Coordinates of N, CA and C in Angstrom, one line a residue:
M640 N -70.3 50.1 56.9 CA -70.5 49.2 56.0 C -70.2 50.4 54.5
T641 N -69.8 49.4 53.7 CA -68.9 50.6 52.1 C -70.1 50.6 51.4
T642 N -70.4 51.8 51.3 CA -71.4 52.7 50.1 C -70.6 52.5 48.7
I643 N -71.1 51.8 47.8 CA -70.8 51.6 45.8 C -71.5 52.4 45.3
P644 N -70.3 53.5 45.0 CA -70.9 54.9 44.1 C -71.7 54.2 43.2
P645 N -72.6 55.8 42.7 CA -73.5 55.7 42.0 C -72.9 54.9 40.4
Q646 N -71.7 55.0 40.0 CA -71.0 54.8 39.0 C -70.9 53.7 38.8
Q647 N -70.6 53.0 39.3 CA -70.3 52.1 39.6 C -71.1 50.7 39.6
Q648 N -72.4 51.6 40.1 CA -73.7 50.4 40.1 C -74.2 50.6 38.8
R649 N -73.2 51.2 37.8 CA -74.5 51.2 36.4 C -73.5 50.7 35.2
E650 N -72.0 50.2 35.8 CA -71.2 49.5 35.3 C -72.1 48.3 35.5
N651 N -71.7 46.9 34.2 CA -71.8 45.8 33.8 C -70.7 44.8 34.1
P652 N -71.4 43.8 34.5 CA -70.8 43.1 35.9 C -69.5 42.0 34.2
E653 N -68.4 41.8 35.1 CA -67.3 41.4 34.5 C -68.1 39.8 33.8
P654 N -67.8 39.5 32.4 CA -68.0 38.4 32.0 C -67.6 37.1 32.3
D655 N -68.1 36.5 32.1 CA -67.9 34.5 33.5 C -68.0 33.5 32.1
E656 N -66.7 33.4 31.8 CA -66.6 32.4 30.7 C -67.6 30.8 30.9
S657 N -67.6 30.5 31.9 CA -67.8 29.4 32.6 C -69.4 29.3 32.1
L658 N -70.3 30.5 32.0 CA -71.4 30.6 31.2 C -71.3 30.3 29.7
N659 N -70.8 30.4 29.1 CA -70.4 30.5 27.6 C -69.3 29.0 27.4
P660 N -69.3 28.1 27.9 CA -67.6 26.8 27.2 C -68.0 26.6 25.6
I661 N -66.4 26.1 25.4 CA -66.2 25.0 24.2 C -67.4 24.5 24.0
P662 N -68.8 24.3 23.0 CA -69.2 23.3 23.0 C -68.3 21.9 22.8
W663 N -68.6 20.8 23.2 CA -68.1 19.5 23.7 C -68.0 18.7 21.9
F664 N -68.3 18.9 21.2 CA -68.1 19.0 19.8 C -67.3 19.5 19.1
V665 N -67.2 20.4 19.5 CA -65.4 21.2 18.8 C -64.2 20.7 20.0
I666 N -64.3 20.2 21.2 CA -63.4 19.8 21.5 C -63.5 18.6 21.4
L667 N -63.7 17.7 20.8 CA -64.2 15.8 20.5 C -63.5 16.4 19.3
L668 N -63.7 17.1 18.0 CA -63.5 17.1 16.8 C -61.7 17.1 16.9
T669 N -61.9 18.3 17.9 CA -60.3 18.8 18.0 C -59.5 17.5 18.2
G670 N -59.5 16.8 18.9 CA -59.2 15.8 19.9 C -58.7 14.8 18.6
L671 N -60.3 14.4 17.7 CA -59.9 13.5 16.8 C -58.8 13.8 16.1
L672 N -58.7 15.2 15.4 CA -57.6 15.5 14.1 C -56.8 15.1 14.4
L673 N -56.4 15.8 16.1 CA -55.1 15.5 16.0 C -54.5 14.0 16.4
A674 N -55.1 13.2 16.7 CA -55.3 11.7 16.9 C -55.1 11.3 15.7
F675 N -55.4 11.8 14.9 CA -55.7 11.5 13.2 C -54.2 11.4 13.1
G676 N -53.5 12.8 13.1 CA -52.4 13.2 12.4 C -51.5 12.2 13.2
V677 N -51.0 12.4 14.2 CA -49.9 12.1 15.2 C -49.9 10.4 14.6
I678 N -51.3 9.5 14.5 CA -51.3 8.1 14.0 C -50.5 8.4 12.6
Y679 N -50.8 9.2 11.7 CA -50.7 9.1 10.2 C -49.5 9.5 10.3
I680 N -48.9 10.4 10.8 CA -47.2 10.4 11.0 C -46.8 9.7 11.3
A681 N -47.1 8.4 12.4 CA -45.7 7.5 13.3 C -46.5 6.7 12.0
R682 N -47.4 6.3 11.4 CA -47.2 5.2 10.4 C -47.2 5.4 9.1
S683 N -46.7 6.6 8.7 CA -45.9 6.9 7.3 C -44.8 5.9 7.0
A684 N -44.5 5.5 5.8 CA -42.9 5.3 5.3 C -42.7 6.1 4.0
I685 N -41.5 5.9 3.8 CA -40.8 6.4 3.1 C -41.7 5.5 1.4
T686 N -41.7 4.5 1.4 CA -42.1 3.1 0.8 C -44.0 3.3 0.7
N687 N -44.6 4.0 1.3 CA -45.9 4.1 1.1 C -46.5 4.5 -0.7
A688 N -47.3 3.9 -0.4 CA -47.9 4.7 -2.0 C -48.2 5.6 -2.2
P689 N -47.7 6.1 -3.7 CA -47.8 7.3 -4.0 C -49.2 8.2 -3.7
A690 N -50.1 6.9 -4.2 CA -51.3 8.1 -4.1 C -51.9 8.3 -2.7
L691 N -51.5 8.6 -1.3 CA -51.4 8.8 -0.3 C -50.6 9.8 -0.1
G692 N -50.1 10.1 -1.0 CA -49.8 11.5 -1.1 C -49.6 12.4 -2.1
D693 N -48.3 12.8 -2.8 CA -49.1 13.9 -4.1 C -49.0 13.7 -5.2
D694 N -49.0 12.1 -5.5 CA -48.7 10.8 -6.8 C -47.7 10.9 -7.7
R695 N -46.4 12.0 -6.8 CA -45.3 11.6 -7.5 C -44.6 9.8 -6.9
V696 N -43.7 9.4 -8.1 CA -43.3 8.3 -7.8 C -41.3 9.3 -7.6
V697 N -41.2 7.5 -6.8 CA -39.5 7.8 -7.2 C -38.7 8.7 -8.4
A698 N -39.4 8.1 -9.3 CA -38.4 8.5 -10.7 C -39.2 9.4 -11.6
E699 N -39.8 10.0 -11.0 CA -40.2 11.4 -11.5 C -39.6 12.2 -10.5
L700 N -39.5 12.2 -8.6 CA -38.5 13.3 -8.0 C -37.1 13.2 -8.3
Q701 N -36.8 12.2 -9.5 CA -35.5 11.8 -9.8 C -35.3 12.4 -11.5
V702 N -36.4 13.0 -11.7 CA -36.0 13.3 -13.5 C -34.9 14.5 -13.3
A703 N -35.0 15.8 -12.5 CA -34.3 16.5 -13.1 C -32.6 16.6 -12.6
A704 N -32.3 15.4 -11.7 CA -30.9 14.7 -11.5 C -30.6 13.9 -13.0
Q705 N -31.1 13.4 -13.0 CA -31.1 12.5 -14.5 C -30.9 13.3 -15.6
R706 N -31.9 13.9 -15.6 CA -31.3 15.7 -17.1 C -30.0 15.7 -16.9
V707 N -29.4 16.2 -16.1 CA -28.1 16.9 -15.3 C -27.3 16.3 -15.6
A708 N -27.4 14.5 -14.9 CA -26.5 13.7 -15.4 C -26.1 13.3 -16.9
T709 N -27.2 13.3 -17.8 CA -27.0 13.1 -19.3 C -27.0 14.1 -20.0
G710 N -26.9 15.4 -19.5 CA -27.5 16.4 -20.5 C -27.8 16.4 -21.1
A711 N -29.5 15.9 -21.0 CA -31.1 16.0 -21.7 C -31.4 17.6 -21.3
A712 N -31.6 18.3 -22.1 CA -32.1 19.1 -21.9 C -32.2 20.3 -20.5
V713 N -30.7 20.4 -20.9 CA -30.4 21.3 -20.0 C -30.0 22.5 -20.6
D714 N -31.0 23.7 -19.9 CA -31.2 25.0 -20.6 C -30.5 25.7 -20.1
G715 N -29.4 26.2 -21.5 CA -28.1 27.2 -20.7 C -28.8 28.4 -20.2
A716 N -29.7 28.5 -21.4 CA -29.9 30.4 -21.1 C -30.8 30.9 -20.0
A717 N -31.3 29.9 -19.0 CA -32.0 29.7 -17.5 C -29.9 29.8 -17.1
L718 N -29.1 28.6 -16.9 CA -28.3 29.3 -16.5 C -27.4 30.4 -16.0
F719 N -27.7 30.5 -17.8 CA -26.7 32.2 -17.7 C -27.5 33.0 -16.9
A720 N -28.4 33.1 -16.8 CA -29.3 34.2 -16.4 C -29.3 34.0 -15.3
S721 N -28.8 33.0 -14.7 CA -28.5 33.1 -13.1 C -27.6 32.7 -12.2
H722 N -26.2 32.0 -13.1 CA -25.0 33.1 -12.6 C -24.0 33.8 -13.4
C723 N -24.7 34.3 -14.5 CA -23.5 34.9 -15.0 C -24.4 36.7 -15.7
A724 N -25.4 36.5 -15.9 CA -26.0 37.9 -15.9 C -25.8 38.8 -15.1
A725 N -25.7 39.0 -14.2 CA -25.5 39.9 -13.0 C -24.6 40.7 -13.3
C726 N -23.3 40.2 -14.1 CA -22.0 41.1 -14.4 C -21.9 40.7 -15.5
H727 N -22.0 39.9 -16.5 CA -22.3 40.5 -17.6 C -23.0 40.8 -19.2
Q728 N -24.5 40.9 -18.0 CA -25.6 41.9 -18.1 C -26.3 41.1 -19.2
A729 N -27.8 40.4 -19.1 CA -28.7 39.4 -20.1 C -28.4 40.1 -21.5
T730 N -27.7 41.0 -22.0 CA -27.6 41.7 -23.5 C -26.1 41.3 -24.1
G731 N -25.7 40.7 -23.0 CA -24.4 40.1 -23.2 C -23.6 40.8 -23.2
L732 N -23.6 42.4 -23.1 CA -22.7 43.7 -23.2 C -22.0 44.0 -21.9
G733 N -22.1 43.4 -21.1 CA -21.5 43.6 -19.5 C -21.4 45.1 -19.2
L734 N -20.6 45.5 -18.2 CA -20.5 46.7 -18.1 C -18.9 47.5 -18.5
P735 N -19.6 49.1 -19.1 CA -18.0 49.2 -19.8 C -17.0 49.6 -18.2
G736 N -15.7 49.0 -18.7 CA -15.0 49.6 -18.3 C -15.1 48.4 -16.6
V737 N -16.2 47.4 -16.4 CA -15.7 47.1 -15.4 C -15.5 45.1 -15.2
F738 N -17.3 45.0 -16.2 CA -16.7 43.6 -16.9 C -17.5 43.3 -18.2
P739 N -16.4 42.5 -18.9 CA -16.3 42.6 -20.6 C -17.1 41.8 -20.7
P740 N -17.8 42.2 -22.5 CA -18.8 42.2 -23.2 C -18.6 40.7 -23.2
L741 N -19.7 39.8 -24.1 CA -19.9 38.0 -24.5 C -19.8 38.7 -25.5
A742 N -20.9 39.5 -26.1 CA -21.4 39.5 -27.6 C -20.1 40.0 -28.1
R743 N -19.5 38.9 -29.1 CA -18.0 39.7 -30.4 C -17.3 39.1 -29.6
S744 N -16.7 38.8 -28.2 CA -15.9 38.8 -27.9 C -14.3 37.9 -29.0
E745 N -13.5 37.7 -28.2 CA -12.7 36.6 -29.3 C -12.2 35.8 -28.3
W746 N -12.4 36.1 -27.1 CA -12.0 34.6 -26.1 C -13.5 33.8 -26.4
V747 N -14.5 34.3 -26.3 CA -16.5 33.7 -26.2 C -16.3 32.4 -27.7
L748 N -15.7 33.7 -28.7 CA -15.7 33.1 -30.1 C -14.7 31.8 -30.8
G749 N -13.7 31.8 -29.8 CA -12.4 31.5 -30.1 C -12.4 29.7 -29.7
A750 N -11.1 29.6 -29.2 CA -10.9 28.0 -29.0 C -12.0 27.9 -27.7
D751 N -13.0 26.5 -28.0 CA -13.9 26.2 -26.8 C -13.3 25.7 -25.5
T752 N -11.9 25.1 -25.9 CA -11.0 24.7 -24.2 C -11.0 25.5 -23.3
V753 N -10.3 27.0 -24.2 CA -9.7 27.8 -23.2 C -11.3 28.5 -22.6
L754 N -12.4 28.5 -23.4 CA -13.6 29.1 -23.0 C -13.8 28.6 -21.6
A755 N -13.7 27.2 -22.0 CA -14.5 26.4 -21.0 C -13.6 26.2 -19.5
A756 N -12.3 26.6 -19.8 CA -11.2 26.8 -18.4 C -11.7 28.1 -18.1
I757 N -11.6 29.3 -18.7 CA -11.9 30.0 -18.0 C -13.4 29.8 -17.1
V758 N -14.5 29.3 -17.4 CA -15.6 29.1 -16.7 C -15.1 28.4 -15.1
L759 N -14.4 27.2 -15.8 CA -13.9 26.1 -14.5 C -13.2 26.9 -13.4
H760 N -12.3 27.1 -13.6 CA -10.9 28.0 -13.2 C -10.7 29.1 -12.6
G761 N -12.0 30.2 -13.2 CA -12.1 31.5 -13.0 C -11.2 32.0 -13.6
L762 N -10.9 33.4 -13.6 CA -9.9 34.6 -14.0 C -9.6 35.4 -13.5
S763 N -8.2 35.7 -12.8 CA -8.1 37.2 -12.4 C -6.7 37.3 -12.9
G764 N -7.0 39.0 -13.2 CA -5.9 39.4 -14.0 C -6.2 40.6 -14.7
S765 N -5.8 41.0 -16.1 CA -6.0 42.2 -17.0 C -6.5 41.1 -18.3
L766 N -7.4 41.7 -19.1 CA -7.9 41.0 -19.7 C -8.5 42.0 -21.0
T767 N -7.9 42.1 -22.5 CA -8.4 42.9 -23.3 C -9.3 42.1 -23.9
V768 N -10.8 43.0 -23.9 CA -11.8 42.4 -24.4 C -12.2 43.5 -25.8
E769 N -12.0 43.3 -27.4 CA -12.4 44.4 -28.5 C -11.9 45.8 -28.2
G770 N -10.1 45.2 -28.1 CA -9.7 46.5 -28.1 C -9.2 47.3 -26.5
K771 N -10.5 46.8 -25.7 CA -10.4 47.6 -24.3 C -9.7 46.3 -23.2
T772 N -9.6 47.0 -22.7 CA -8.7 46.3 -21.1 C -9.4 46.3 -20.1
Y773 N -9.6 45.3 -19.6 CA -10.4 45.0 -18.2 C -9.9 44.1 -17.1
A774 N -9.4 45.0 -15.6 CA -9.1 44.2 -14.7 C -10.0 43.8 -13.5
G775 N -10.4 42.5 -13.2 CA -10.9 42.3 -11.8 C -10.8 40.6 -11.5
A776 N -11.6 40.1 -11.8 CA -11.3 38.6 -11.2 C -13.4 38.1 -11.7
M777 N -13.0 37.2 -12.1 CA -14.3 35.9 -12.0 C -14.2 34.6 -11.4
P778 N -15.1 34.6 -10.7 CA -14.9 33.2 -10.1 C -15.1 31.6 -10.8
A779 N -14.6 31.0 -10.0 CA -14.6 29.2 -11.0 C -16.2 28.6 -10.8
F780 N -16.4 28.0 -11.5 CA -17.1 27.4 -11.4 C -17.6 26.1 -10.9
A781 N -15.9 25.7 -11.7 CA -16.1 24.1 -11.1 C -16.9 23.4 -10.2
A782 N -17.0 23.7 -9.1 CA -17.5 23.5 -8.0 C -18.8 23.4 -8.2
Q783 N -19.2 24.2 -8.6 CA -21.2 24.9 -8.6 C -22.2 24.2 -9.8
L784 N -20.8 24.0 -11.2 CA -21.8 23.3 -11.9 C -21.4 21.9 -12.7
Q785 N -22.2 21.6 -13.2 CA -21.4 20.1 -14.2 C -21.4 20.3 -15.3
D786 N -20.4 19.3 -15.9 CA -19.8 19.8 -17.2 C -21.0 19.8 -18.3
A787 N -21.7 19.1 -18.4 CA -23.4 19.0 -19.4 C -23.7 20.9 -18.6
E788 N -23.7 21.3 -17.4 CA -24.6 22.3 -17.6 C -23.5 23.5 -17.9
I789 N -22.1 23.5 -17.6 CA -21.0 24.2 -18.1 C -21.1 24.7 -19.7
A790 N -21.0 23.2 -20.2 CA -21.7 22.9 -22.1 C -22.3 23.9 -22.3
A791 N -23.9 23.9 -21.9 CA -25.2 24.2 -22.3 C -24.8 26.0 -21.8
V792 N -24.0 26.7 -21.3 CA -23.9 27.7 -20.7 C -23.1 28.6 -22.3
L793 N -21.9 27.8 -22.1 CA -20.4 28.3 -23.2 C -21.7 28.1 -24.5
S794 N -22.2 27.2 -24.8 CA -22.8 27.3 -26.1 C -24.1 27.9 -26.1
H795 N -24.6 28.6 -25.2 CA -25.8 29.6 -25.3 C -24.7 31.1 -25.3
E796 N -23.5 31.0 -25.2 CA -23.2 32.2 -25.1 C -22.2 32.5 -26.4
R797 N -22.2 31.5 -27.1 CA -21.5 31.4 -28.6 C -22.4 31.1 -29.4
S798 N -23.7 31.1 -29.8 CA -24.7 31.3 -30.0 C -25.9 32.7 -29.7
S799 N -25.3 33.2 -29.2 CA -26.6 34.2 -29.0 C -25.8 35.8 -29.0
W800 N -26.5 36.8 -28.9 CA -26.3 38.7 -29.2 C -25.7 38.5 -30.7
G801 N -25.5 37.6 -31.1 CA -24.8 37.8 -32.7 C -23.6 36.9 -32.8
N802 N -23.3 36.7 -32.0 CA -22.0 35.3 -32.0 C -22.9 34.3 -32.7
Q803 N -22.1 33.6 -33.6 CA -21.7 32.9 -34.0 C -20.7 31.7 -34.3
A804 N -20.7 30.9 -33.0 CA -19.6 30.1 -33.4 C -20.4 29.2 -33.0
P805 N -19.6 27.2 -32.8 CA -19.5 26.0 -33.1 C -20.6 26.2 -30.9
A806 N -21.0 24.9 -30.9 CA -21.6 24.6 -29.6 C -20.0 23.8 -29.0
V807 N -20.5 24.2 -27.4 CA -19.2 23.1 -26.8 C -20.2 21.7 -26.2
S808 N -18.9 20.9 -26.6 CA -19.7 19.4 -26.7 C -19.6 19.5 -24.6
E809 N -20.3 18.1 -23.6 CA -19.8 18.1 -22.5 C -18.6 17.2 -22.1
T810 N -18.0 16.5 -23.6 CA -16.9 15.8 -23.8 C -15.5 16.9 -23.6
T811 N -15.8 17.7 -24.1 CA -14.8 18.9 -24.1 C -14.7 19.5 -22.7
V812 N -15.7 19.9 -21.9 CA -15.9 20.3 -20.5 C -15.3 19.6 -19.7
A813 N -15.5 18.3 -19.9 CA -14.8 17.2 -19.2 C -13.3 17.2 -18.9
A814 N -13.0 16.9 -20.2 CA -11.7 17.0 -20.3 C -11.1 17.9 -20.0
V815 N -11.4 19.2 -20.2 CA -10.3 20.4 -19.5 C -10.5 20.4 -18.0
R816 N -11.7 19.9 -17.6 CA -11.8 19.2 -16.1 C -10.6 18.7 -15.6
K817 N -11.0 17.6 -15.9 CA -9.4 16.5 -15.9 C -8.2 17.2 -16.1
S818 N -7.9 17.9 -16.9 CA -6.3 17.9 -17.4 C -6.1 19.5 -15.9
G819 N -7.2 19.9 -15.6 CA -6.8 21.1 -14.7 C -7.1 20.6 -13.1
A820 N -7.5 19.3 -12.8 CA -8.6 19.1 -11.3 C -7.5 19.0 -10.4
A821 N -5.9 19.2 -10.8 CA -5.0 19.4 -9.5 C -4.8 21.1 -9.5
R822 N -5.4 21.8 -9.9 CA -5.1 23.8 -10.3 C -5.7 24.2 -9.1
T823 N -5.6 24.9 -8.2 CA -6.4 26.0 -7.1 C -6.4 27.2 -7.5
T824 N -6.0 27.6 -8.3 CA -5.8 29.1 -8.3 C -6.6 29.4 -9.4
P825 N -6.6 30.7 -9.9 CA -7.9 31.2 -11.4 C -6.8 31.3 -12.3
I826 N -7.4 31.1 -13.3 CA -6.0 31.9 -14.6 C -6.0 33.4 -14.4
A827 N -3.8 33.1 -14.9 CA -3.3 35.3 -14.3 C -3.5 35.7 -15.4
G828 N -4.5 35.7 -15.6 CA -5.2 36.9 -17.0 C -4.8 36.5 -17.9
E829 N -4.3 37.5 -19.0 CA -4.4 37.6 -20.4 C -3.0 36.3 -20.5
K830 N -2.2 36.8 -19.9 CA -0.8 36.0 -20.1 C -1.2 34.9 -20.4
E831 N -1.8 33.9 -19.2 CA -2.2 32.1 -19.2 C -2.7 32.6 -20.3
L832 N -3.9 33.2 -20.6 CA -4.7 32.9 -21.7 C -4.5 32.4 -23.4
L833 N -3.7 33.2 -23.6 CA -2.8 33.3 -24.7 C -2.1 31.8 -24.9
Q834 N -1.4 31.8 -23.7 CA -0.2 30.3 -23.5 C -1.5 29.2 -23.9
L835 N -2.7 29.4 -23.4 CA -3.8 28.1 -23.4 C -4.6 28.4 -25.1
K836 N -4.7 29.5 -25.3 CA -4.7 29.8 -26.4 C -4.0 29.0 -27.5
Q837 N -2.5 29.4 -27.5 CA -1.6 29.0 -28.4 C -2.0 27.1 -28.4
A838 N -1.4 26.5 -26.9 CA -1.6 25.3 -27.2 C -2.7 24.9 -27.6
A839 N -3.8 25.3 -27.3 CA -5.4 24.9 -28.7 C -4.8 24.4 -30.0
L840 N -4.4 25.9 -30.2 CA -3.7 26.4 -31.4 C -3.2 24.9 -32.0
A841 N -2.2 24.8 -31.5 CA -1.0 23.8 -31.8 C -1.6 22.2 -31.5
G842 N -2.5 22.3 -31.1 CA -3.4 21.0 -30.9 C -4.3 20.5 -32.3
T843 N -4.7 21.5 -32.5 CA -5.6 21.6 -33.7 C -4.7 21.4 -34.9
S844 N -3.7 21.9 -35.2 CA -2.8 22.3 -36.3 C -1.9 20.9 -36.3
A845 N -1.8 20.1 -35.2 CA -1.0 19.4 -35.2 C -2.1 17.8 -36.0
A846 N -3.0 17.9 -35.7 CA -3.9 16.7 -35.7 C -4.3 17.2 -37.6
A847 N -4.4 18.6 -38.1 CA -4.9 18.8 -39.1 C -4.4 17.8 -40.4
P848 N -2.8 18.1 -40.2 CA -2.3 17.0 -41.1 C -2.9 15.8 -41.4
A849 N -3.0 15.0 -40.2 CA -3.0 13.7 -40.1 C -4.6 13.5 -41.0
S850 N -5.4 14.3 -41.6 CA -6.6 14.1 -41.7 C -6.6 15.0 -42.9
A851 N -5.6 16.0 -43.4 CA -5.7 16.4 -44.7 C -5.8 15.8 -45.7
S852 N -4.3 15.0 -45.6 CA -3.7 15.0 -46.5 C -3.1 13.1 -46.4
P853 N -3.7 12.6 -47.2 CA -3.5 11.0 -46.9 C -2.2 10.6 -46.7
T854 N -0.9 9.4 -46.9 CA 0.1 9.2 -46.9 C 0.2 8.5 -48.5
P855 N 1.7 8.3 -49.0 CA 1.5 7.7 -50.1 C 0.7 6.2 -50.1
A856 N 1.3 5.3 -48.8 CA 0.6 4.4 -49.1 C -1.0 4.0 -49.0
A857 N -1.6 5.4 -48.7 CA -3.2 4.7 -48.3 C -3.8 5.8 -49.2
A858 N -2.8 6.7 -50.3 CA -3.0 6.8 -51.8 C -3.3 5.7 -53.4
S859 N -2.2 5.3 -52.7 CA -1.9 4.4 -53.8 C -2.9 2.7 -53.8
A860 N -3.4 2.5 -52.3 CA -4.1 1.8 -52.4 C -5.2 2.4 -52.4
G861 N -6.1 3.2 -53.0 CA -6.8 4.4 -53.1 C -7.0 3.9 -54.6
R862 N -6.3 3.9 -55.1 CA -6.1 4.0 -56.6 C -6.4 2.7 -57.2
R863 N -6.2 1.3 -56.1 CA -6.2 -0.1 -56.9 C -7.5 -0.4 -56.9

């Protein structure tokens, strides 16, 4: 016969779960909630009344896309903060010797078509800004941003940190995108930028005389 030591005799018996089962109403409530969830999901459809969800309709969910498509209410400052500030800094001063400044930059304040081309296609090679040379690379944003967004970012840059230059239109960005649609490489540094700048200036000067001075026939017609 086995003798039980006094130490074991003083111990409490192991608890028995069957003496304290889960209350039946808790089990019933859990089953009802589970069944309701399964039926609700199975019967739900995208065309259900908005009152069954968060009260938003399809038009409200498409507001952001519509704003971008129409160019309305595009926040250039917010886009700059999320796409450009990491390199050019929130102050627009860049990082000395690494990333060029945008404040007082002749490229930012210059021809809007050249600036749009830089953002659309990217840049690789040396670039001189305010007499200082920067060597590096800038990614292209043609695939990331739409025309209205790029126009908003460029307009923000041309009107911030003391810069005073006209805003860039979505139409301008679209024209630059279309003209360089076949391009697969970034702009080759300052050398190619100067060519783009000269082309932009030539286009402006060619159009100026036609609007600046009337033809003799028009002048005589105006005197009649």
